[in-house]
Short mmCIF file of C-alpha atoms in Angstrom, two decimals:
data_model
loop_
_atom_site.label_atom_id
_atom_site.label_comp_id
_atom_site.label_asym_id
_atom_site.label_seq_id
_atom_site.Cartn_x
_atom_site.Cartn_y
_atom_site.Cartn_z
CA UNK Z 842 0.00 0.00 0.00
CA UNK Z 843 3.06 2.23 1.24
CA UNK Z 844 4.25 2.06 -2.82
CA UNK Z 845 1.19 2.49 -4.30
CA UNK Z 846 0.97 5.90 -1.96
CA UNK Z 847 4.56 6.95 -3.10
CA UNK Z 848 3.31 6.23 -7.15
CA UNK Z 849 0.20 8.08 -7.22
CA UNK Z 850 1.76 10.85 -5.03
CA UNK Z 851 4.93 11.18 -7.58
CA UNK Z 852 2.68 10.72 -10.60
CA UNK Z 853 -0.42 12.60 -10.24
CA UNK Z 854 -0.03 14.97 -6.36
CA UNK Z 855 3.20 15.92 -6.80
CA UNK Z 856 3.74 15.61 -10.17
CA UNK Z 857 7.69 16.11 -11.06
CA UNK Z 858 7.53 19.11 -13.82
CA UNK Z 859 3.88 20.26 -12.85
CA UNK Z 860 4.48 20.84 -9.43
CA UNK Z 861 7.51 20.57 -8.47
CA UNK Z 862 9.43 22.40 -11.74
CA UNK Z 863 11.75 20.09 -12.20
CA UNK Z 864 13.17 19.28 -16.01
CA UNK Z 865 11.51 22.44 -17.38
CA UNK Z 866 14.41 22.40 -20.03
CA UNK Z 867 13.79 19.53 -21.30
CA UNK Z 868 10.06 20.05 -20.77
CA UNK Z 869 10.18 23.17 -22.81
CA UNK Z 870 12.93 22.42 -25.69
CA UNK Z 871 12.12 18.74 -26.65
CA UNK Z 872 8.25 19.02 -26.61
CA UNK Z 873 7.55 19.79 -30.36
CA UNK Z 874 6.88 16.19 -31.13
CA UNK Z 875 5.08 13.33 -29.61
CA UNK Z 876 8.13 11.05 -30.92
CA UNK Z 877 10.73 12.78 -29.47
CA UNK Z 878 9.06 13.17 -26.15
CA UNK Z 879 8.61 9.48 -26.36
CA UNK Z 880 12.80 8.88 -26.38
CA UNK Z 881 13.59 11.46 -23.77
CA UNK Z 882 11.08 10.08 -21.49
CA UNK Z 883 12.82 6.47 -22.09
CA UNK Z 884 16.03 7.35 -21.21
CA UNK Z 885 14.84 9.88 -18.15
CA UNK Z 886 12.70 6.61 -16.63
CA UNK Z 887 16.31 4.66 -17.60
CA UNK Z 888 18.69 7.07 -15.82
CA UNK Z 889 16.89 8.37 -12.93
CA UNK Z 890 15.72 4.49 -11.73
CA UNK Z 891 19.30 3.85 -12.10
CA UNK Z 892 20.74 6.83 -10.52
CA UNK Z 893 18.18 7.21 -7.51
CA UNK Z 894 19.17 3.90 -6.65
CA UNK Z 895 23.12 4.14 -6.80
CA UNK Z 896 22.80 7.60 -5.15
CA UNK Z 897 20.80 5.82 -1.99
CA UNK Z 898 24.01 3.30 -2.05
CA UNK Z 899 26.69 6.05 -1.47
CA UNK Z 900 24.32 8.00 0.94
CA UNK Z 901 23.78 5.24 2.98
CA UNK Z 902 27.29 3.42 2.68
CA UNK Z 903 29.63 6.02 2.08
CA UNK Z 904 28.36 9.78 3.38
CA UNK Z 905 26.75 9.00 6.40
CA UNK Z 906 29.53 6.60 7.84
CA UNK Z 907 31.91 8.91 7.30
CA UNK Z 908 29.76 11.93 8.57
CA UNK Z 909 30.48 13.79 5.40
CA UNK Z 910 26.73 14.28 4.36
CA UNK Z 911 27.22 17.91 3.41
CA UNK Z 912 29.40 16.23 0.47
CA UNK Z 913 25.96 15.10 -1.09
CA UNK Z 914 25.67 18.14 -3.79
CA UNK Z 915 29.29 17.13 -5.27
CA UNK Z 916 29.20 13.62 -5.04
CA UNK Z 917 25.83 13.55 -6.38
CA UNK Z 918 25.94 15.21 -9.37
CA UNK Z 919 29.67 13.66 -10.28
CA UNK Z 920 28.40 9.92 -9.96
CA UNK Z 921 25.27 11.46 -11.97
CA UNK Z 922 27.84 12.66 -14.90
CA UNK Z 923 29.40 8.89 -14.86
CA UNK Z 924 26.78 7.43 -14.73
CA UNK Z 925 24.91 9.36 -17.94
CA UNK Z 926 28.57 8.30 -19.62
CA UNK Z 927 28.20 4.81 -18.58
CA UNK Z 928 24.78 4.17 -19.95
CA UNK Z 929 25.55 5.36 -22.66
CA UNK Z 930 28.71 3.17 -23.62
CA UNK Z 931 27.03 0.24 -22.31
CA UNK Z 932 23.94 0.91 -24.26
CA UNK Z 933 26.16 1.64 -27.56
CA UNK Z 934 27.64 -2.11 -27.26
CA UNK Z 935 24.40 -4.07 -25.62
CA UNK Z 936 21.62 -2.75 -27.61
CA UNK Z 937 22.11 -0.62 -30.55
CA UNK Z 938 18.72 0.06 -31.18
CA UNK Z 939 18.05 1.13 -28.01
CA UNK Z 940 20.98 3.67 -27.70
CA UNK Z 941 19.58 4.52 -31.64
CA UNK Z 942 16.40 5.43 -29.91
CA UNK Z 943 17.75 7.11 -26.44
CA UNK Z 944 21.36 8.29 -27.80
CA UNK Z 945 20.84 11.54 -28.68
CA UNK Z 946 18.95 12.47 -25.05
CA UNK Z 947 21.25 10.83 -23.02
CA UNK Z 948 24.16 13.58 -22.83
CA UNK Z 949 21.38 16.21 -22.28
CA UNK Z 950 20.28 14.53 -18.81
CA UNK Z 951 23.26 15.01 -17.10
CA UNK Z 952 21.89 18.93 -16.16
CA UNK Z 953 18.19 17.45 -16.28
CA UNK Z 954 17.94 18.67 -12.95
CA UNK Z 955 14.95 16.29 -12.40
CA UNK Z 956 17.59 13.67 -12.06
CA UNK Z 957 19.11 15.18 -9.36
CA UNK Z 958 16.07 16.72 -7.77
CA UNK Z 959 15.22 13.09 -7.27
CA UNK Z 960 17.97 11.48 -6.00
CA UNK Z 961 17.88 14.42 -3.32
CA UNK Z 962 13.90 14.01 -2.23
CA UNK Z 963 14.43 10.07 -1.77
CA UNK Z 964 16.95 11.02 0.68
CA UNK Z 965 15.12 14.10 2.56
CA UNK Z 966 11.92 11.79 2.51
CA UNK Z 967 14.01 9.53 4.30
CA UNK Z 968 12.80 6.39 2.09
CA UNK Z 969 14.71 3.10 2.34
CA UNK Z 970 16.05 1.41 -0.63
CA UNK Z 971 12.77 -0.29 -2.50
CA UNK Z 972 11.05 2.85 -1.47
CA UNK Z 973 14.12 4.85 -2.79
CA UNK Z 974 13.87 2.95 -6.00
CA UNK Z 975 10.28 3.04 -6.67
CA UNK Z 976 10.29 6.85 -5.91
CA UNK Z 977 12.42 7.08 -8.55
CA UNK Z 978 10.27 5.02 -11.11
CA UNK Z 979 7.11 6.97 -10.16
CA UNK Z 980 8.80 10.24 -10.83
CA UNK Z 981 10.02 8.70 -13.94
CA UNK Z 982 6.32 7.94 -15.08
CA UNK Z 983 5.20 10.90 -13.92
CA UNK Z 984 7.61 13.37 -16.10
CA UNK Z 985 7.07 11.28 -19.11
CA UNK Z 986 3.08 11.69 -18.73
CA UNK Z 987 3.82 15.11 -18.53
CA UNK Z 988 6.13 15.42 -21.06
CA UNK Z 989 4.13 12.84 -23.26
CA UNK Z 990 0.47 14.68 -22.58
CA UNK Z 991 2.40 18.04 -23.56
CA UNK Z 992 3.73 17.16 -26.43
CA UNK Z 993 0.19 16.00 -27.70
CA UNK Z 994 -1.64 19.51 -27.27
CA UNK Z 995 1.94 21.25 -28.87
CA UNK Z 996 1.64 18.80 -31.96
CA UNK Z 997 -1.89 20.66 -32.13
CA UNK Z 998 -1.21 24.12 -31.18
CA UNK Z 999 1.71 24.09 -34.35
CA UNK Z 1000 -1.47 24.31 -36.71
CA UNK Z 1001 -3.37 27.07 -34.91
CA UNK Z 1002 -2.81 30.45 -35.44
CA UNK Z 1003 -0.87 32.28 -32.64
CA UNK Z 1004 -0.29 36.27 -32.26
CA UNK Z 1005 3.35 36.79 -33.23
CA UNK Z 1006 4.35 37.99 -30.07
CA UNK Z 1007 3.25 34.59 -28.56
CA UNK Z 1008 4.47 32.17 -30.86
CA UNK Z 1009 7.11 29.56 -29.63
CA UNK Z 1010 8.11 29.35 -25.94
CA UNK Z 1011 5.50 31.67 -24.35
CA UNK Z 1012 2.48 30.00 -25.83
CA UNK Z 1013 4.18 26.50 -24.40
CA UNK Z 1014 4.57 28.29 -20.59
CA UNK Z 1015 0.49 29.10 -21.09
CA UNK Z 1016 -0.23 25.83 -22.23
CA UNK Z 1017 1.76 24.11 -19.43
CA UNK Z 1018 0.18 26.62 -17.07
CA UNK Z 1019 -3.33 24.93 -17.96
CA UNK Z 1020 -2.17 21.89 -17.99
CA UNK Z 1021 -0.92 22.31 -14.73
CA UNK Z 1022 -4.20 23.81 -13.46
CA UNK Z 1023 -5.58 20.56 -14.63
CA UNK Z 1024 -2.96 18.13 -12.60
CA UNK Z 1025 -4.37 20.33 -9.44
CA UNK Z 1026 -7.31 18.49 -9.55
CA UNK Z 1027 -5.59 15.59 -8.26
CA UNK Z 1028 -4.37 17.44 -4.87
CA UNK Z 1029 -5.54 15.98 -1.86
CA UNK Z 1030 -6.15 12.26 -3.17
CA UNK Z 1031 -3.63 10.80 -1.25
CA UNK R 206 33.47 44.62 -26.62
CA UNK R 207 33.68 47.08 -23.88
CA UNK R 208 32.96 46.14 -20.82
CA UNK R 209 29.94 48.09 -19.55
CA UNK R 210 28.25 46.03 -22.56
CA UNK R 211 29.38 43.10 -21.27
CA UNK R 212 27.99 43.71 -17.92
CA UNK R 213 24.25 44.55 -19.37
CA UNK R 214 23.52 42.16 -21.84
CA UNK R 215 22.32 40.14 -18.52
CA UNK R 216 19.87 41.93 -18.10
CA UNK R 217 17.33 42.34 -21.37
CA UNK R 218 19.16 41.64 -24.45
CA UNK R 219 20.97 38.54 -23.47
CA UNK R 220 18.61 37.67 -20.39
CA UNK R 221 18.90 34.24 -19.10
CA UNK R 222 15.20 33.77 -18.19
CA UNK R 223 13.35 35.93 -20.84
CA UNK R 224 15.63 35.64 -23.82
CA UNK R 225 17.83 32.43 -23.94
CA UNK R 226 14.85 30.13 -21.85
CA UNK R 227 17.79 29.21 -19.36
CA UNK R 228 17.62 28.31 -15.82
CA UNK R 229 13.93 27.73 -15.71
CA UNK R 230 13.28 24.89 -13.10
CA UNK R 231 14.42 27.75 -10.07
CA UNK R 232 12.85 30.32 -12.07
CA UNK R 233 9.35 28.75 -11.70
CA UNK R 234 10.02 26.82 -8.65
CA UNK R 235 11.42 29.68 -5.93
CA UNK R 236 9.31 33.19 -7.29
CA UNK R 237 6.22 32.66 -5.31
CA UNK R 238 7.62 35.87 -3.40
CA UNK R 239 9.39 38.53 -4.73
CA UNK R 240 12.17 38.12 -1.66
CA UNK R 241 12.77 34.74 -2.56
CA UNK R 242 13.13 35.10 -6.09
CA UNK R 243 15.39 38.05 -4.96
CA UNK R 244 17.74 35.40 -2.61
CA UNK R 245 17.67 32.41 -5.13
CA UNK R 246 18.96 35.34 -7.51
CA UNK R 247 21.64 36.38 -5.97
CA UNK R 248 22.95 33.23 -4.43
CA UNK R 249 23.06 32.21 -7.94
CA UNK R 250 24.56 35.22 -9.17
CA UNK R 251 27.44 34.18 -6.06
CA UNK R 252 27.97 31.05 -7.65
CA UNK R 253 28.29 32.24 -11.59
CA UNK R 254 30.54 35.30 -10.88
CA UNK R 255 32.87 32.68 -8.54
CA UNK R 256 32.70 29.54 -10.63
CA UNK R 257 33.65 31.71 -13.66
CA UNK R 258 36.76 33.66 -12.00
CA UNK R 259 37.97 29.98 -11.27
CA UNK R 260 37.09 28.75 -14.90
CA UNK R 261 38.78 31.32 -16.49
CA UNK R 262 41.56 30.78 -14.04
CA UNK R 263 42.44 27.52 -14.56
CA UNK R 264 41.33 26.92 -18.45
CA UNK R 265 44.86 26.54 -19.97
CA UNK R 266 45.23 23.57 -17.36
CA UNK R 267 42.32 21.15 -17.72
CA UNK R 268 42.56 18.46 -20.68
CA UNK R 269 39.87 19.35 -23.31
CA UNK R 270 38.17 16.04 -22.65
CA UNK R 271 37.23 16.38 -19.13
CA UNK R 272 36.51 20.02 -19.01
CA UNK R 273 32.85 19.68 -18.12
CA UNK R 274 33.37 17.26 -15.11
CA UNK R 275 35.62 19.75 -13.61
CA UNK R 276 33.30 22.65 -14.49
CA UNK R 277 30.67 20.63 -12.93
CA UNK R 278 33.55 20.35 -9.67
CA UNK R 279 34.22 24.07 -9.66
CA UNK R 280 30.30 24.95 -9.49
CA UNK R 281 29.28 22.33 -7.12
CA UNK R 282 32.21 23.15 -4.76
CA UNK R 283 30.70 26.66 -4.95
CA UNK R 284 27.18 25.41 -4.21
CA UNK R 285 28.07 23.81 -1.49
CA UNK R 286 29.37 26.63 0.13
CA UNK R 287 26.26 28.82 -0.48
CA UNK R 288 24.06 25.75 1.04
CA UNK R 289 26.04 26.18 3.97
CA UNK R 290 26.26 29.74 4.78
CA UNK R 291 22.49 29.95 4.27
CA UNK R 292 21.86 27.22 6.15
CA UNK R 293 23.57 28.81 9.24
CA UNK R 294 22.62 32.52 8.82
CA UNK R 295 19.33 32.84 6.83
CA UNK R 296 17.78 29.60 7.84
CA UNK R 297 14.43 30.75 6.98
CA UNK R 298 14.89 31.68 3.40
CA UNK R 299 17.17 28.41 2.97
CA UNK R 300 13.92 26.49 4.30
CA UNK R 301 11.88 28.25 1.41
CA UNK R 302 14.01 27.43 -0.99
CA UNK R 303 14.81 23.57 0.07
CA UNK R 304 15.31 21.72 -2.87
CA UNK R 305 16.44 24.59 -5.21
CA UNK R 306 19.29 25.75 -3.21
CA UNK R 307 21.57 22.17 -3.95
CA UNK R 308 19.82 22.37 -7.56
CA UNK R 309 21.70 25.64 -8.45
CA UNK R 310 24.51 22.75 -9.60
CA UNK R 311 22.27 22.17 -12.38
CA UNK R 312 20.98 25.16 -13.68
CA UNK R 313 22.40 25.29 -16.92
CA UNK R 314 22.99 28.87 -16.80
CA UNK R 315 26.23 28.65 -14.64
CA UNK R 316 27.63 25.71 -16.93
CA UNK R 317 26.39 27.54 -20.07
CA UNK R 318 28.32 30.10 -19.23
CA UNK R 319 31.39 28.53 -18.17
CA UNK R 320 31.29 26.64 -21.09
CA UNK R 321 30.65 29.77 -23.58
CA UNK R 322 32.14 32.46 -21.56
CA UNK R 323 34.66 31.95 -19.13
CA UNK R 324 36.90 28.98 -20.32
CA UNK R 325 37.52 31.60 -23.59
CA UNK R 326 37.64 34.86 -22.08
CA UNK R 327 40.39 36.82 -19.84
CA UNK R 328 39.59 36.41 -16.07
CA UNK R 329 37.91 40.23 -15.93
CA UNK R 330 35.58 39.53 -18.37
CA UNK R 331 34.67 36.71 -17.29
CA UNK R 332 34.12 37.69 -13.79
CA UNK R 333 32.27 40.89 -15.62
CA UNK R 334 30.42 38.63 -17.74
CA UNK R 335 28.82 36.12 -14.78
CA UNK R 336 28.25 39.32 -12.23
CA UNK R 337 26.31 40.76 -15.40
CA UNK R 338 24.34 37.82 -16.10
CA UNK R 339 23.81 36.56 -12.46
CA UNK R 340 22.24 39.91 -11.84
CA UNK R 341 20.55 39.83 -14.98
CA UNK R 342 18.92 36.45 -14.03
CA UNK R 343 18.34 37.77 -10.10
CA UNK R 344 16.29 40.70 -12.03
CA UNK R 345 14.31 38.20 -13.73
CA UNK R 346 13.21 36.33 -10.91
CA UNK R 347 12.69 38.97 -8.22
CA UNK R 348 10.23 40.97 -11.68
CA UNK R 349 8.12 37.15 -11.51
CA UNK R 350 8.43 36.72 -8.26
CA UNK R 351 7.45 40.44 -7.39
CA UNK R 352 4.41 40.05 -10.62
CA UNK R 353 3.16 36.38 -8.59
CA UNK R 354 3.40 38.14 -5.19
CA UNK R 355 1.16 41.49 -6.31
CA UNK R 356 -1.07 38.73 -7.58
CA UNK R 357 -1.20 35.97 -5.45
CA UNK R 358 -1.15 37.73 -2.08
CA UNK R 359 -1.66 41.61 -2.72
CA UNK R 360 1.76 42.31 -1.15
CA UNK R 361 5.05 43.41 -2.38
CA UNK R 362 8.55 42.17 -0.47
CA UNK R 363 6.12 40.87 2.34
CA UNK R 364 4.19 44.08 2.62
CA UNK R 365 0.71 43.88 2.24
CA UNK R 366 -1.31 46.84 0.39
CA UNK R 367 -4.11 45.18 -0.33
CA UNK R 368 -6.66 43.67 2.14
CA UNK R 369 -8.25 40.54 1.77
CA UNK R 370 -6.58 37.53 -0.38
CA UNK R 371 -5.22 37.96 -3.56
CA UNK R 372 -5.77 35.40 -6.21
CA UNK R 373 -4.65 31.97 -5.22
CA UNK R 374 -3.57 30.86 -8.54
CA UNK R 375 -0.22 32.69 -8.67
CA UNK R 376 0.66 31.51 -5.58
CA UNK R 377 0.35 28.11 -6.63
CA UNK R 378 2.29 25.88 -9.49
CA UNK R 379 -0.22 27.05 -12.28
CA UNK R 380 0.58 30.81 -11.63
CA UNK R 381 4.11 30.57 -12.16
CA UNK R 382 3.60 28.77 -15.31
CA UNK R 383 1.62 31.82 -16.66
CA UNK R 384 2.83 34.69 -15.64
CA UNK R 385 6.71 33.85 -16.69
CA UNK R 386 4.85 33.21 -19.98
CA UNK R 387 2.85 36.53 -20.10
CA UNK R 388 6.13 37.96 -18.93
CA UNK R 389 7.65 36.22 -21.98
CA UNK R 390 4.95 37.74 -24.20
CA UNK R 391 5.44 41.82 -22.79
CA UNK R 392 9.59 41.10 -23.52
CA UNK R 393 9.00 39.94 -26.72
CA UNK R 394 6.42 42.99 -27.69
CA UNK R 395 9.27 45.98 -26.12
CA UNK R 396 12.05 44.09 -28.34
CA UNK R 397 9.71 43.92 -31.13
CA UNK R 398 8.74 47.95 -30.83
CA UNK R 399 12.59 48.82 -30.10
CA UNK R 400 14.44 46.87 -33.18
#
């Protein structure tokens, strides 16, 4: 029960980019097309699972032992850098498709600050490691409905007539301000 | 380029908010309040004008190849000391800003800098450049933050001049969403009327 709390709070309360503003830039810049919003998503859901879960490891086994929490910013983000790196050689070699599909997101995560924003919350929420993990899933889910469901209504709003003044990013903040109106309606379910 | 350019471009023509669509996750996340878009600001600002002294600095001695780790080094090293000093003398605004404050690492401002600006440029123009754009992007989140707060609560830097509630909506996620993107809209409309 405990996880299915944590998913529909991630997903729908809290929702990563809706509420909490994390990964506007990616939000924003690679929105333009359903298919594209499709990839990122992938290899944000690959990368933060991953990375909330090795970040909980060093937290738990390496900071705190050694009383060195305030460390957590650097060490954080470096093993975050590697670890973008390291998916992305191992995807090259194990699954070409895949890395076809993901590739050309993967070197953007790295200052995707949703990755980070993440790793951080699991360990302020004080979750343990499935809870850790699945955090990270659910917050993976949740930007790529976001990011999926925004991409939809910007595939539309390329064929409608916008004032000049409006066209491009501002229109997309408006958009995302309804749509975030609309993800309110979820507040207080769990 | 002389340097009083350099110093301004932060601030409409190059703006890191308004113009280049940089920095965005603090920019929505911290302006409920015109004060704390005001102290996000400028402990960014901190952390660009320092992290690109020591970029320019030390440029002619990292390898090409790992330059962006240790950019990534230089800023977080820098964040980290910002975390702490708020954390021990302006506790309440570090509460307010939680998350956002160990975030700064990633707002791609600061790397987008050092990586355009500083690791090319002499060490005063760099340190010009980030104090120019820091403030530049401090201007554009106290202006939402200040925009929200009028809003949202009828008050301005925590003082109230209008009774009663304002409208909720700014204040929450929603708001911030529109009015950086009405904000967008008035920017583009003076650059339009002034080119």
């Amino acid at each position: 029960m405990e996880y299915v709390i944590i998913i529909i709070s991630a997903v729908f309360v809290n929702n990563i980019v809706l509420t909490r503003f994390l990964g506007i830039c990616p939000f924003i810049g690679v929105s333009s097309r359903v298919s594209t919003a499709l990839g990122m998503s992938g290899a944000v859901a690959f990368v933060m699972t991953i990375a909330t879960l090795v970040t909980y490891l060093l937290q738990v086994y390496i900071l705190n032992p050694f009383g060195i929490a305030f460390m957590q910013t650097i060490t954080f983000i470096l093993v975050i850098a590697s670890l973008v790196q390291l998916v992305e050689i191992i995807l090259k070699k194990v699954s070409p498709p895949l890395y076809q599909a993901l590739g050309i997101f993967l070197p953007l995560i790295t200052t995707n600050c949703a990755i980070l924003g993440v790793a951080i919350l699991a360990q302020q929420n004080e979750y343990n490691l499935l809870e850790s993990v699945v955090f990270g899933i659910a917050n993976a889910i949740g930007f790529g409905l976001a990011l999926i469901l925004f991409s939809g209504i910007r595939e539309h709003l390329s064929m409608v007539n916008v004032p000049k003044a409006m066209q491009g990013v501002p229109i997309a903040f408006i958009v995302a301000g309804l749509l975030a109106m609309a993800f309110m309606g979820f507040a207080g379910i769990v | 380029m002389n340097q009083w350019k350099n110093f301004s471009k932060g601030f409409i023509r190059e703006n890191a908010v308004f113009v280049l669509f940089l920095g965005l996750c603090p920019t929505l996340g911290v302006t409920s309040t015109a004060i704390n878009g005001l102290g996000m600001g400028l402990a960014t600002t901190f952390v660009l004008f320092m992290s690109n002294i020591v970029v320019s600095l030390i440029k002619s001695l990292i390898p090409n190849k790992v330059r962006i780790p240790t950019y990534i080094v230089v800023i977080a090293s820098f964040v980290t000391i910002v975390e702490l000093t708020m954390q021990a003398y302006l506790p309440t605004l570090f509460e307010q800003l939680g998350l956002f404050i160990p975030l700064i690492v990633v707002n791609c401002v600061i790397l987008g800098r050092a990586e355009a600006f500083a690791s090319k440029n002499n060490l005063l123009t760099s340190a010009i450049d980030g104090l120019g754009m820091g403030l530049g992007f401090a201007f554009a989140l106290t202006l939402l933050g200040a925009v929200r707060e009028i809003l949202g609560s009828g008050s301005l830097f925590g003082l109230k001049f209008i009774a009663g509630d304002g409208i909720l909506l700014f204040i929450l996620p929603p708001g911030a969403f529109l009015a950086l993107g009405y904000l967008i809209v008035i920017m583009n409309k003076i650059k339009e009327k002034t080119t």
